[in-house]
PDB file of C-alpha atoms in Angstrom:
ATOM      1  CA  UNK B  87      59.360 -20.953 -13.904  1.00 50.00           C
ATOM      2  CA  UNK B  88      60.201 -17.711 -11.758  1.00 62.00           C
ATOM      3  CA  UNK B  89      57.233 -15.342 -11.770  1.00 62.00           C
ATOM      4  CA  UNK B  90      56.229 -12.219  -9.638  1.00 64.00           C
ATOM      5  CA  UNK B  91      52.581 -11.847  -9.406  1.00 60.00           C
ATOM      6  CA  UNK B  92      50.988  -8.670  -7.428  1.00 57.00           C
ATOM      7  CA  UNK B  93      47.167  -9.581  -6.942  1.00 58.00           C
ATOM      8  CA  UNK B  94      45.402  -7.762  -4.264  1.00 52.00           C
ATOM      9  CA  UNK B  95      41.874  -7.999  -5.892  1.00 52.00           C
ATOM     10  CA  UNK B  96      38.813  -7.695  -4.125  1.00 53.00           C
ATOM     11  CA  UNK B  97      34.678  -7.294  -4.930  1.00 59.00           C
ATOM     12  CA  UNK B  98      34.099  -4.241  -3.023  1.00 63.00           C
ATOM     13  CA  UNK B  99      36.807  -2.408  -4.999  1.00 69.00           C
ATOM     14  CA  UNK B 100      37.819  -1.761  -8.920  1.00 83.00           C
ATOM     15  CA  UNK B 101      40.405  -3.758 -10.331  1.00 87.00           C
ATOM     16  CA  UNK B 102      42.595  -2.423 -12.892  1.00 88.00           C
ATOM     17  CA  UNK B 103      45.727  -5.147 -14.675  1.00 88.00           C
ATOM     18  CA  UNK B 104      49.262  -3.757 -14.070  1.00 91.00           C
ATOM     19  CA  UNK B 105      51.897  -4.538 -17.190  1.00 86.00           C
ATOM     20  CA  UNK B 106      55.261  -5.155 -15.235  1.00 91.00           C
ATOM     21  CA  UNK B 107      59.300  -4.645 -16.359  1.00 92.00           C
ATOM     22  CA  UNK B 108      62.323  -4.766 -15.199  1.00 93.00           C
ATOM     23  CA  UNK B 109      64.620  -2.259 -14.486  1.00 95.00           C
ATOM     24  CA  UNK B 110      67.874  -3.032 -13.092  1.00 95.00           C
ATOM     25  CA  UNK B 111      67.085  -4.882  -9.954  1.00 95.00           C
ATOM     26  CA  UNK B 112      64.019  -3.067  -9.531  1.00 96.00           C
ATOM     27  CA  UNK B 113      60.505  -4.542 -11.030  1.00 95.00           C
ATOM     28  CA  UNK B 114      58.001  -2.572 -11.582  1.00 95.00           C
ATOM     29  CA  UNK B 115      54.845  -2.247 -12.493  1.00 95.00           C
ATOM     30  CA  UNK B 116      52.469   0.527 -14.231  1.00 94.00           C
ATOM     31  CA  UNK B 117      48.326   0.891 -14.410  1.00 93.00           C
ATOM     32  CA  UNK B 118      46.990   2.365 -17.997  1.00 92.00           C
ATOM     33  CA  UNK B 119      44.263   3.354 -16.212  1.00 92.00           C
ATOM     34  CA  UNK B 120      45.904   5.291 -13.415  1.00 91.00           C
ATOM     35  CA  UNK B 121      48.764   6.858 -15.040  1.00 89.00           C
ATOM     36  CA  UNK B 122      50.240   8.288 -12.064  1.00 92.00           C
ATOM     37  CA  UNK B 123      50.376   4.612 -10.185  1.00 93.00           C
ATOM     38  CA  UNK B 124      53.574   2.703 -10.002  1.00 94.00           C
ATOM     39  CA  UNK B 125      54.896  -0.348  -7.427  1.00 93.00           C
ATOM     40  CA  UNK B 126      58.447  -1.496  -7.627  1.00 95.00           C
ATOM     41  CA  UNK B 127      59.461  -4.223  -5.658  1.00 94.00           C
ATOM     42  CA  UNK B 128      63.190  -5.023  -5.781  1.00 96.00           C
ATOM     43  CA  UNK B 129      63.687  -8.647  -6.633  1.00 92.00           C
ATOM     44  CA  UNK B 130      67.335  -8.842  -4.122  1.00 95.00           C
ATOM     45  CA  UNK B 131      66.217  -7.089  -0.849  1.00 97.00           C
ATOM     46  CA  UNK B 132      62.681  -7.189  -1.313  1.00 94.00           C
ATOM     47  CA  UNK B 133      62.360  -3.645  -0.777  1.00 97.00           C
ATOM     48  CA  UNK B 134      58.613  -2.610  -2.054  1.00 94.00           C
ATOM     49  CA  UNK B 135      57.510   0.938  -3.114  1.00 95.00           C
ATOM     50  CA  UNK B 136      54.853   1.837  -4.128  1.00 91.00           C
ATOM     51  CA  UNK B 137      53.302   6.212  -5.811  1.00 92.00           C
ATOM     52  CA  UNK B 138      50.363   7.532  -6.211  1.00 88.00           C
ATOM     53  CA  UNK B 139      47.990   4.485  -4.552  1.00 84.00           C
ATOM     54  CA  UNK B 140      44.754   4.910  -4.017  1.00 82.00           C
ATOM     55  CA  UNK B 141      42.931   2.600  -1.906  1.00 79.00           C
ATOM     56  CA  UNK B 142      39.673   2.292  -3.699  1.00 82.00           C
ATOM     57  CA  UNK B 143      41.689   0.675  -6.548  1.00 84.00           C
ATOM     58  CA  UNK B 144      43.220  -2.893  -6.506  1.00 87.00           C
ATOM     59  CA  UNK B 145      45.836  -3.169  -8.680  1.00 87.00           C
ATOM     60  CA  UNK B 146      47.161  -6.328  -9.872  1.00 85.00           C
ATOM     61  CA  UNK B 147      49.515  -7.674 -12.287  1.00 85.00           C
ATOM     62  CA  UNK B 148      52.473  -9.982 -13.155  1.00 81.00           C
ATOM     63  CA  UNK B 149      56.094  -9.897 -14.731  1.00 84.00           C
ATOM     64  CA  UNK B 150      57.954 -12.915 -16.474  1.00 81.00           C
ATOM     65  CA  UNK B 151      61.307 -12.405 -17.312  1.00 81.00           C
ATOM     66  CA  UNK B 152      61.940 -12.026 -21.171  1.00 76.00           C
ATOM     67  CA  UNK B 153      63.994 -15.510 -21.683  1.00 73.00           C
ATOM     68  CA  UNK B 154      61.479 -17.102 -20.286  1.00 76.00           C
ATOM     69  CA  UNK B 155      58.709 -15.522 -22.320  1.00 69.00           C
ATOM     70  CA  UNK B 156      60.735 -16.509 -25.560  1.00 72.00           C
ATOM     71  CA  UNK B 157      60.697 -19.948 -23.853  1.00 70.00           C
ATOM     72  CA  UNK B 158      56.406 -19.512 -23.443  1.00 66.00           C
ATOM     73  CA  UNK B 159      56.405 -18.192 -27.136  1.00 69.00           C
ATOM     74  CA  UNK B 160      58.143 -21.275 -28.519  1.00 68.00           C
ATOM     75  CA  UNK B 161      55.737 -24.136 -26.530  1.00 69.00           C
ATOM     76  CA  UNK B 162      52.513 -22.049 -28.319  1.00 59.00           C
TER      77      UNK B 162
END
């Protein structure tokens, strides 16, 4: 099953969990702790970009495509 997954954690630093979507060909995820923060990494070229980082935060997250979190839903 196809997942991204964006984990860059570390002791000496806070972690906060990014909620990732898709948009277009772009996925991208947010931080409800750091409003301003967003990384979008673009699933065809690979192209990464990332706002408003700061380094004393690790951010990490996931995405799963929605037909296969149907799929997830159903197996539960």
């Amino acid at each position: 099953m196809p997942t991204v997954n964006l984990n860059f954690a570390s002791q000496d630093f806070d972690a906060h969990q990014c909620q990732g979507f898709r948009d277009g060909d772009w996925i991208i995820f947010r931080c409800e702790h750091c409003p301003d923060y967003e990384r979008r990494m673009n699933w065809r070229t690979g192209a990464v970009q990332s706002r408003h980082a700061k380094a004393e935060i690790q951010h990490h997250g996931f995405y799963v495509p929605s037909q296969y979190q149907d799929l997830m839903q159903n197996l539960n």
